[in-house]
Structure formats: C-alpha cells, structure tokens
Amino acid sequence: MIDFLVHALYLIGAGCFVFGIKKMSRVRTAQRGNRLAAAGMLLATVATFIALGNVNYTWILAGLIVGGTIGAILAKRVEMTSMPELVALFNGLGGAASFFVALSMFGSLYWDMLRDESVEITIAETIGGASTGVALALSLLVGGITLSGSVIAFAKLSGKMKGAPIILPARHAINLAAFAAMIVFGGLAVFATTGAVITGILMYAVLFISLALGVLLVIPIGGADMPVVISLLNSYSGIAAAMTGFVLLGARSGSEGALMLIVCGALVGAAGIILTGLMCKAMNRSLLNVLTGGFGDTGGSSSGDNSDYENVTSYSAEEAAMLLDGAPQVIIVPGYGLAVAQAQHAIAELDALLEKNDTVVKYAVHPVAGRMPGHMNVLLAEANISYDKLFDMDEINGEFKNTTVAIVVGANDVVNPAATNDPNSPIAGMPILNCHEAQNVIVIKRSLSPGYAGIKNELFEYPNTMMVFDDAKKAIQEMVKELKELG
Amino acid sequence: MGSLMLIAGLYVFVLALFLGVELITKVPPTLHTPLMSGANAISGITIVGALACATSAAFSGSNILGFLAIVLATINCVGGFAVTDRMLKMFAAPSKK
C-alpha cells in the first residue's frame, strides 16, 4: 500500500515535470510551467520521505538546510549578466551530486565484496550485476567530466580564468588516451576478478581520470564558444543523473526513485542536446569542430589589427543621435559587449525615448549572441523591454533593408558580412544578421580589436557605417542625452 | 538487477529522451536561458537518490557522500527553480503594462 502511494506520487511528479516543460514553450505560461515543475520536485521529495519511513534524519535535514540556504541566496543575489556563470555552476553541482550518490551506493555495497575476500569475485557477480556495475562506471565518468568541465567553464565565464583557449601540445592524443584508460579501467573494475581492493582502486581511477578529462576538454575552448559548452554540460548533467538512476535500480535499498532519476535525467539530457545542436548550427560549425577547440587563437592580442582597417569613420554620440532623431525604424543588435558594459537599462531608456518620437524599435538577436543560449533576451527582459520586440535572426533579416538605422551594441562576428561575401573567411557560411543592408549602421565598440574569430570586420569600413568608439553604456547614455536636447 | 528491470529502465530512458526532444524543440529562443536553468533544477532530482544515502546517524563515508549529494542536489533544486522564477517574472512584467 505504501509502495503504491510512493510510486503514485513519483508518477504525478514526473507528470508535473513533463507538463511544466510543455508550458515553457510560451512566454505567457512559462512561469506557471516552472512552478509546476517545482511542485513536481516537492512531490518526489515527499514520496522519498514516505519510502524511507522511520530512519535517522540528522544528515538528511542538515543537507537540506545547508543546500536550500545556499541555493536561495545564489538565486536571489545573482546578477542577470552573470546567468551563464550560475548555470555553469549548477551544471557542475548536478554532475557532482550524481556521482556522489553513485559512490555512496558503491561504498555500502562494496563492503560485501571486501568481506568475501576469500573468493575472487567481480562486481558483475555481486553488486547488483553487470549492468549496475557498468552504470556505476558511466555515472562516475559522465559526472566527473561534468563537474570539472563546469568548474573550468565557470572560471572562464566569471573572469577568474582567461577566456582565451589554452592549447596543450598533443592534446588530442592525451584526451584519447585518457578516454581509453577510463574504458579499460572501468571494464576491468566491473568484469575482472582482480580482488576487492584493486576493484575499488580501479573505480576511483575512473573518477579521477574523468575529472582530469573534464578540465582538458574545456580549457582549449574559447569564450564565444561557451554557449555550446554550457549546453553540452547541461546535457551531461542530465545523463549523469540518468546513469545514477540505473545504479539505483540495482541497489537493495533506496531504489524506489530510480525511475525518476532516469526520466528526469533523460529530459534534461534532451534539452541540452537540442540547445547544443542549435548553437552549433548558428555558427555553421560541427560539434566536433567546437569541441576540439582552439578556434580564433591566431588573432586577439596581435597589435597590428588596427592598421588593417582603412576608411573607418569615427563619430561622436551627438552625430549618432542626430541620425536617430526622426528615424522611422531602428533595429538594435545586442552582443556580449552589452552584457559586459551592463548597458541593458541604458538601452531601455533609449528605446523609450525613440518610441516617444514615433520611431519603431526592434531588436535582432543572433542565436549565439552572449555567452549562453537566450542570454540577450534575459538581459533585455530585465530592463523591461517587451519580448515581442525581440526577433530571431530569420524573422528579422529581411527587414534591415527598410531600416533607417541599425545600432550594433557590442556584437562583432555575428554582423560580419565576410561570412557571406568571402568564401575563404574562417567564418564563411556562418549565418549573420544583415545589418550592413540598413541605410545607416551605428557600431558602438571600444576599439577596432577583432572579435572572437580573430578576424577584421568588413562592416566597420562600409560607407554607411558610423563607428562610435566608447563603452556601450556610456555611449548610449550620451545618445539619450543628445536626443533629449534635440527633441 | 534483474534483466527485466534493466530493460524497463532502458525503455523509460529512451522514451523520456524522445519526449524531451519533442517538448523542448517547441521552446522559443527567447526562453532558452530560463529553459536551461529550469533544466538544471530538474536535474536536481538526484536528491531522490541522495536522500536514501544518508539514513543513519553514523559518521561514515557513505553518509558523508550522501550528505554532500543532498547539499548539492538541493542547491540545484532550490537555486534553479528560484532563479528561473525570477527571470520569468521579468519576462512577464512588460506585457502587464
């Protein structure tokens, strides 16, 4: 009877997750969807308490209180511009939680093996069978990569570590060797009759190699490829949870929630995979190309970049404001520079002022603008800019032709016409926002330094382009001031 | 584990993957960041497994690992859902004007 109640609650919880995600497909219902999913989590937790029954709750309560407090503080304090870091951190914690559970399960079952030392047996024969053993190794492998990879991604995104790719010599060989070692060690640990002690050592070796591999895999990947990395690690954190679910299936106690881990892990895994695919498509690169890393490490710091430009015209914010005054339609193109400069509120102010002058204001958001999928949309939402003014690349690209002014705020490679004009460019074939088709383009940028791809941007030399060299926030605030004086 | 259990688990896993792909392809790019942080919260489901790992008062390796897993999974659940709610509130705000 208790069993029935527990599983009924789990099933309702899983339903809450499914319908919660379904509601996330519309802005209007998304908040309700998220709350529904949270209710599902509460149900699943309550069901687990019922299943556990009369046990000692000291550690459990302590864990819930500590975790809940940290989680609530993080969620309340984080700046919207720092969302990519927070999501990277959460990915890592998810991966870690999964392999901790797997290790804890392994530990308690492992004692049986130690006690039985006279007989040489394998994990495949004792601890829940071969499939549990394999799931255990996979949980450690995926969870470990997720944790250490996310820590590196977090460090890069938060500026604690340089965003530039770090290229080790022979890194592909090292990575392949590490991967092969994990498969061999994991296989030996599960299937070989090496005795309990060595089995334990092998399992921990799998974990430590996977932790090292996570670091090795993420350090060669540069800042602007982070949307792909975060999406992929998001997927991994789901897969790690699902693998832990398979470990629990074979456990003697605490296996009630195993299917929940498998279901939710698969849902999260799918979300990450889809976002990864979308991000790669938006850069016209394969996942393998992104993951092997090192993209754009040729340019960046070389000092000769500025001299490569000819005919660049620099303007003041005042001249830019005169162009904006009375323009029928303005399209704003936000990029990572907007997040760095925290310019979203200044843009909202400019937006309001332009709309008062009967200018139609729209926003063109490239899928990989910023450091994670949807990063720009969240920042603009924070500044109270209505989401129906935000358009995807495909929706708005035809409109630049009929636009008086396109304002590029802190974006670079995603507006570089070389992607379509120059078949030899490193970014050839990458879909871009066709800003150059607008009658006038205002580019707000601190200098002529190249973007992530390390190449020069032809757009800056176009006759219809005005360069405003300044911090995004300052430049826009000045434009607002000048516009007010004109009006 | 019994082979039937494993097979049932694999069925559930694969079907849930398909369901996830169907559901998530429909989420518009505007909501991709909240989708990710929401997905983070959902991956905190590991809490269900973590709770079962720390069920005695003893100061043992298993209990400590279980405790750590509970802490991390709870940060994911509470933090993930709360920050997603905070973001989605901002998305909802302008349309009310």
mmCIF file of C-alpha atoms in Angstrom, chain A residues 10 17-18 21-22 24-27 30-31 34-35 37-38 41 44-45 48 52 55-56 59-60 62-64 66-68 70-72 74-76 78 80 83 86-87 90-91 93-94 96-98 100-101 103-105 108 128-129 131-132 230-231 234 237 241-242 246 248-250 254 257 259-264 266-268 270-271 274-275 278 372-375 377-378 381-382 384-387 392, chain B:
data_model
loop_
_atom_site.group_PDB
_atom_site.id
_atom_site.type_symbol
_atom_site.label_atom_id
_atom_site.label_comp_id
_atom_site.label_asym_id
_atom_site.label_seq_id
_atom_site.Cartn_x
_atom_site.Cartn_y
_atom_site.Cartn_z
ATOM 1 C CA TYR A 10 6.520 9.800 -8.204
ATOM 2 C CA PHE A 17 7.938 17.926 -14.997
ATOM 3 C CA VAL A 18 6.603 16.987 -18.433
ATOM 4 C CA ILE A 21 8.400 21.897 -19.630
ATOM 5 C CA LYS A 22 5.497 21.969 -22.072
ATOM 6 C CA MET A 24 7.844 26.639 -21.039
ATOM 7 C CA SER A 25 7.113 26.836 -24.767
ATOM 8 C CA ARG A 26 5.211 30.119 -24.325
ATOM 9 C CA VAL A 27 6.301 33.237 -22.514
ATOM 10 C CA ALA A 30 6.388 29.749 -18.725
ATOM 11 C CA GLN A 31 6.327 30.959 -15.126
ATOM 12 C CA ASN A 34 8.410 26.388 -13.839
ATOM 13 C CA ARG A 35 6.292 26.408 -10.688
ATOM 14 C CA ALA A 37 7.979 21.560 -12.195
ATOM 15 C CA ALA A 38 8.991 22.813 -8.739
ATOM 16 C CA MET A 41 10.140 18.128 -7.272
ATOM 17 C CA ALA A 44 9.117 13.496 -5.471
ATOM 18 C CA THR A 45 10.910 14.525 -2.272
ATOM 19 C CA THR A 48 11.039 9.626 -0.943
ATOM 20 C CA LEU A 52 12.377 5.907 3.673
ATOM 21 C CA VAL A 55 15.193 6.331 9.553
ATOM 22 C CA ASN A 56 17.598 8.753 11.156
ATOM 23 C CA TRP A 59 22.271 14.059 7.915
ATOM 24 C CA ILE A 60 19.264 14.480 5.647
ATOM 25 C CA ALA A 62 21.358 19.094 7.712
ATOM 26 C CA GLY A 63 21.885 18.602 3.978
ATOM 27 C CA LEU A 64 18.514 20.050 3.044
ATOM 28 C CA VAL A 66 22.565 23.835 4.047
ATOM 29 C CA GLY A 67 21.729 23.245 0.362
ATOM 30 C CA GLY A 68 18.444 25.132 0.477
ATOM 31 C CA ILE A 70 22.934 28.318 -0.381
ATOM 32 C CA GLY A 71 20.586 27.790 -3.324
ATOM 33 C CA ALA A 72 18.180 30.512 -2.213
ATOM 34 C CA LEU A 74 22.567 32.288 -5.034
ATOM 35 C CA ALA A 75 19.246 32.634 -6.828
ATOM 36 C CA LYS A 76 18.433 35.914 -5.111
ATOM 37 C CA VAL A 78 22.955 36.696 -8.902
ATOM 38 C CA MET A 80 21.298 38.753 -14.708
ATOM 39 C CA MET A 83 23.465 33.928 -15.517
ATOM 40 C CA LEU A 86 25.419 30.401 -12.475
ATOM 41 C CA VAL A 87 24.103 27.876 -14.990
ATOM 42 C CA PHE A 90 24.613 24.410 -11.389
ATOM 43 C CA ASN A 91 25.596 22.024 -14.202
ATOM 44 C CA LEU A 93 26.829 20.621 -8.973
ATOM 45 C CA GLY A 94 24.324 18.357 -10.742
ATOM 46 C CA ALA A 96 28.826 16.063 -8.689
ATOM 47 C CA ALA A 97 25.614 15.177 -6.832
ATOM 48 C CA SER A 98 25.042 12.307 -9.268
ATOM 49 C CA PHE A 100 28.392 11.226 -5.071
ATOM 50 C CA VAL A 101 25.210 9.163 -4.927
ATOM 51 C CA LEU A 103 29.938 6.457 -4.965
ATOM 52 C CA SER A 104 27.903 6.224 -1.783
ATOM 53 C CA MET A 105 25.940 3.292 -3.212
ATOM 54 C CA SER A 108 27.986 0.491 1.018
ATOM 55 C CA GLY A 128 23.620 -5.800 -8.401
ATOM 56 C CA GLY A 129 25.002 -7.442 -11.502
ATOM 57 C CA SER A 131 24.517 -3.627 -15.669
ATOM 58 C CA THR A 132 24.720 -1.917 -12.275
ATOM 59 C CA ILE A 230 27.247 25.176 -21.385
ATOM 60 C CA SER A 231 24.533 23.463 -23.407
ATOM 61 C CA ASN A 234 23.786 20.794 -19.238
ATOM 62 C CA SER A 237 24.423 16.648 -16.034
ATOM 63 C CA ALA A 241 21.561 11.696 -13.240
ATOM 64 C CA ALA A 242 20.043 9.041 -15.506
ATOM 65 C CA PHE A 246 20.429 2.858 -13.363
ATOM 66 C CA LEU A 248 19.863 2.752 -8.022
ATOM 67 C CA LEU A 249 17.794 0.224 -9.994
ATOM 68 C CA GLY A 250 20.213 -2.437 -8.823
ATOM 69 C CA GLY A 254 16.654 3.304 -1.878
ATOM 70 C CA GLY A 257 13.205 6.686 -7.003
ATOM 71 C CA LEU A 259 12.963 5.591 -12.478
ATOM 72 C CA MET A 260 12.516 9.267 -11.526
ATOM 73 C CA LEU A 261 16.234 9.844 -11.990
ATOM 74 C CA ILE A 262 16.111 8.074 -15.330
ATOM 75 C CA VAL A 263 13.093 10.069 -16.574
ATOM 76 C CA CYS A 264 14.324 13.467 -15.417
ATOM 77 C CA ALA A 266 16.667 11.933 -19.970
ATOM 78 C CA LEU A 267 14.525 15.098 -20.155
ATOM 79 C CA VAL A 268 17.457 17.304 -19.124
ATOM 80 C CA ALA A 270 17.474 16.004 -24.345
ATOM 81 C CA ALA A 271 17.234 19.729 -23.555
ATOM 82 C CA ILE A 274 18.869 20.250 -28.634
ATOM 83 C CA LEU A 275 20.404 23.529 -27.466
ATOM 84 C CA LEU A 278 21.038 24.892 -32.285
ATOM 85 C CA MET A 372 24.692 31.159 -23.350
ATOM 86 C CA PRO A 373 21.521 30.454 -25.319
ATOM 87 C CA GLY A 374 18.999 33.264 -24.756
ATOM 88 C CA HIS A 375 21.448 35.404 -22.744
ATOM 89 C CA ASN A 377 16.777 38.034 -24.139
ATOM 90 C CA VAL A 378 17.106 37.742 -20.372
ATOM 91 C CA ALA A 381 13.736 41.415 -20.196
ATOM 92 C CA GLU A 382 15.465 42.606 -17.035
ATOM 93 C CA ASN A 384 11.629 45.753 -19.004
ATOM 94 C CA ILE A 385 11.880 45.601 -22.778
ATOM 95 C CA SER A 386 8.873 43.669 -24.038
ATOM 96 C CA TYR A 387 9.728 40.295 -25.555
ATOM 97 C CA ASP A 392 15.235 35.881 -34.169
ATOM 98 C CA MET B 1 19.478 -6.002 -11.078
ATOM 99 C CA GLY B 2 17.080 -8.314 -12.845
ATOM 100 C CA SER B 3 17.279 -8.116 -16.604
ATOM 101 C CA LEU B 4 13.596 -7.142 -16.807
ATOM 102 C CA MET B 5 14.254 -4.181 -14.503
ATOM 103 C CA LEU B 6 17.155 -3.089 -16.689
ATOM 104 C CA ILE B 7 15.089 -3.412 -19.853
ATOM 105 C CA ALA B 8 12.220 -1.445 -18.292
ATOM 106 C CA GLY B 9 14.730 1.220 -17.246
ATOM 107 C CA LEU B 10 16.126 1.453 -20.761
ATOM 108 C CA TYR B 11 12.618 1.747 -22.243
ATOM 109 C CA VAL B 12 11.822 4.569 -19.832
ATOM 110 C CA PHE B 13 15.130 6.299 -20.576
ATOM 111 C CA VAL B 14 14.765 6.214 -24.357
ATOM 112 C CA LEU B 15 11.085 7.197 -24.347
ATOM 113 C CA ALA B 16 11.798 10.089 -21.983
ATOM 114 C CA LEU B 17 14.585 11.246 -24.336
ATOM 115 C CA PHE B 18 12.112 11.280 -27.244
ATOM 116 C CA LEU B 19 9.545 13.112 -25.131
ATOM 117 C CA GLY B 20 12.163 15.655 -24.074
ATOM 118 C CA VAL B 21 13.206 16.307 -27.668
ATOM 119 C CA GLU B 22 9.551 16.784 -28.705
ATOM 120 C CA LEU B 23 8.819 19.170 -25.835
ATOM 121 C CA ILE B 24 12.000 21.207 -25.972
ATOM 122 C CA THR B 25 12.111 21.815 -29.733
ATOM 123 C CA LYS B 26 8.972 23.897 -29.168
ATOM 124 C CA VAL B 27 10.597 26.258 -26.657
ATOM 125 C CA PRO B 28 11.308 29.623 -28.375
ATOM 126 C CA PRO B 29 14.876 31.063 -28.335
ATOM 127 C CA THR B 30 13.713 33.896 -26.060
ATOM 128 C CA LEU B 31 13.212 31.366 -23.276
ATOM 129 C CA HIS B 32 16.381 29.352 -23.765
ATOM 130 C CA THR B 33 18.160 30.713 -20.688
ATOM 131 C CA PRO B 34 15.217 30.047 -18.328
ATOM 132 C CA LEU B 35 14.852 26.642 -20.002
ATOM 133 C CA MET B 36 18.436 25.821 -19.112
ATOM 134 C CA SER B 37 18.231 26.977 -15.534
ATOM 135 C CA GLY B 38 14.907 25.140 -15.216
ATOM 136 C CA ALA B 39 16.542 22.005 -16.629
ATOM 137 C CA ASN B 40 19.282 22.463 -14.043
ATOM 138 C CA ALA B 41 16.676 22.447 -11.313
ATOM 139 C CA ILE B 42 15.085 19.300 -12.724
ATOM 140 C CA SER B 43 18.465 17.536 -12.789
ATOM 141 C CA GLY B 44 18.418 18.148 -9.032
ATOM 142 C CA ILE B 45 16.127 15.066 -8.998
ATOM 143 C CA THR B 46 19.284 13.272 -7.873
ATOM 144 C CA ILE B 47 18.066 14.386 -4.431
ATOM 145 C CA VAL B 48 15.711 11.402 -4.526
ATOM 146 C CA GLY B 49 18.703 9.072 -4.683
ATOM 147 C CA ALA B 50 20.793 11.198 -2.336
ATOM 148 C CA LEU B 51 18.225 11.057 0.493
ATOM 149 C CA ALA B 52 18.498 7.273 0.575
ATOM 150 C CA CYS B 53 22.289 7.509 1.004
ATOM 151 C CA ALA B 54 22.316 9.213 4.399
ATOM 152 C CA THR B 55 19.822 7.325 6.516
ATOM 153 C CA SER B 56 21.718 6.673 9.721
ATOM 154 C CA ALA B 57 23.361 8.939 12.265
ATOM 155 C CA ALA B 58 26.749 7.275 11.859
ATOM 156 C CA PHE B 59 29.788 9.271 10.760
ATOM 157 C CA SER B 60 30.577 7.012 7.813
ATOM 158 C CA GLY B 61 31.905 7.525 4.303
ATOM 159 C CA SER B 62 28.568 6.655 2.756
ATOM 160 C CA ASN B 63 26.728 9.116 4.984
ATOM 161 C CA ILE B 64 29.153 11.927 4.243
ATOM 162 C CA LEU B 65 28.914 11.331 0.496
ATOM 163 C CA GLY B 66 25.131 11.190 0.860
ATOM 164 C CA PHE B 67 25.119 14.437 2.848
ATOM 165 C CA LEU B 68 27.249 16.172 0.187
ATOM 166 C CA ALA B 69 24.985 14.839 -2.552
ATOM 167 C CA ILE B 70 21.920 16.160 -0.697
ATOM 168 C CA VAL B 71 23.526 19.598 -0.290
ATOM 169 C CA LEU B 72 24.475 19.853 -3.973
ATOM 170 C CA ALA B 73 21.183 18.495 -5.293
ATOM 171 C CA THR B 74 19.223 20.838 -3.009
ATOM 172 C CA ILE B 75 21.257 23.835 -4.227
ATOM 173 C CA ASN B 76 20.309 22.781 -7.766
ATOM 174 C CA CYS B 77 16.600 22.374 -6.989
ATOM 175 C CA VAL B 78 16.075 25.433 -4.822
ATOM 176 C CA GLY B 79 18.502 27.707 -6.653
ATOM 177 C CA GLY B 80 17.442 26.524 -10.109
ATOM 178 C CA PHE B 81 13.708 26.912 -9.643
ATOM 179 C CA ALA B 82 14.059 30.215 -7.759
ATOM 180 C CA VAL B 83 16.319 31.893 -10.305
ATOM 181 C CA THR B 84 14.151 30.637 -13.178
ATOM 182 C CA ASP B 85 11.107 32.104 -11.465
ATOM 183 C CA ARG B 86 12.941 35.397 -11.030
ATOM 184 C CA MET B 87 13.800 35.515 -14.729
ATOM 185 C CA LEU B 88 10.347 34.541 -15.933
ATOM 186 C CA LYS B 89 8.797 37.225 -13.735
ATOM 187 C CA MET B 90 10.833 39.767 -15.721
ATOM 188 C CA PHE B 91 9.594 38.316 -18.991
ATOM 189 C CA ALA B 92 6.015 38.579 -17.823
ATOM 190 C CA ALA B 93 6.288 42.132 -16.492
ATOM 191 C CA PRO B 94 6.252 44.342 -19.656
ATOM 192 C CA SER B 95 3.113 42.775 -21.090
ATOM 193 C CA LYS B 96 1.126 43.720 -17.994
ATOM 194 C CA LYS B 97 1.665 47.423 -18.601
#
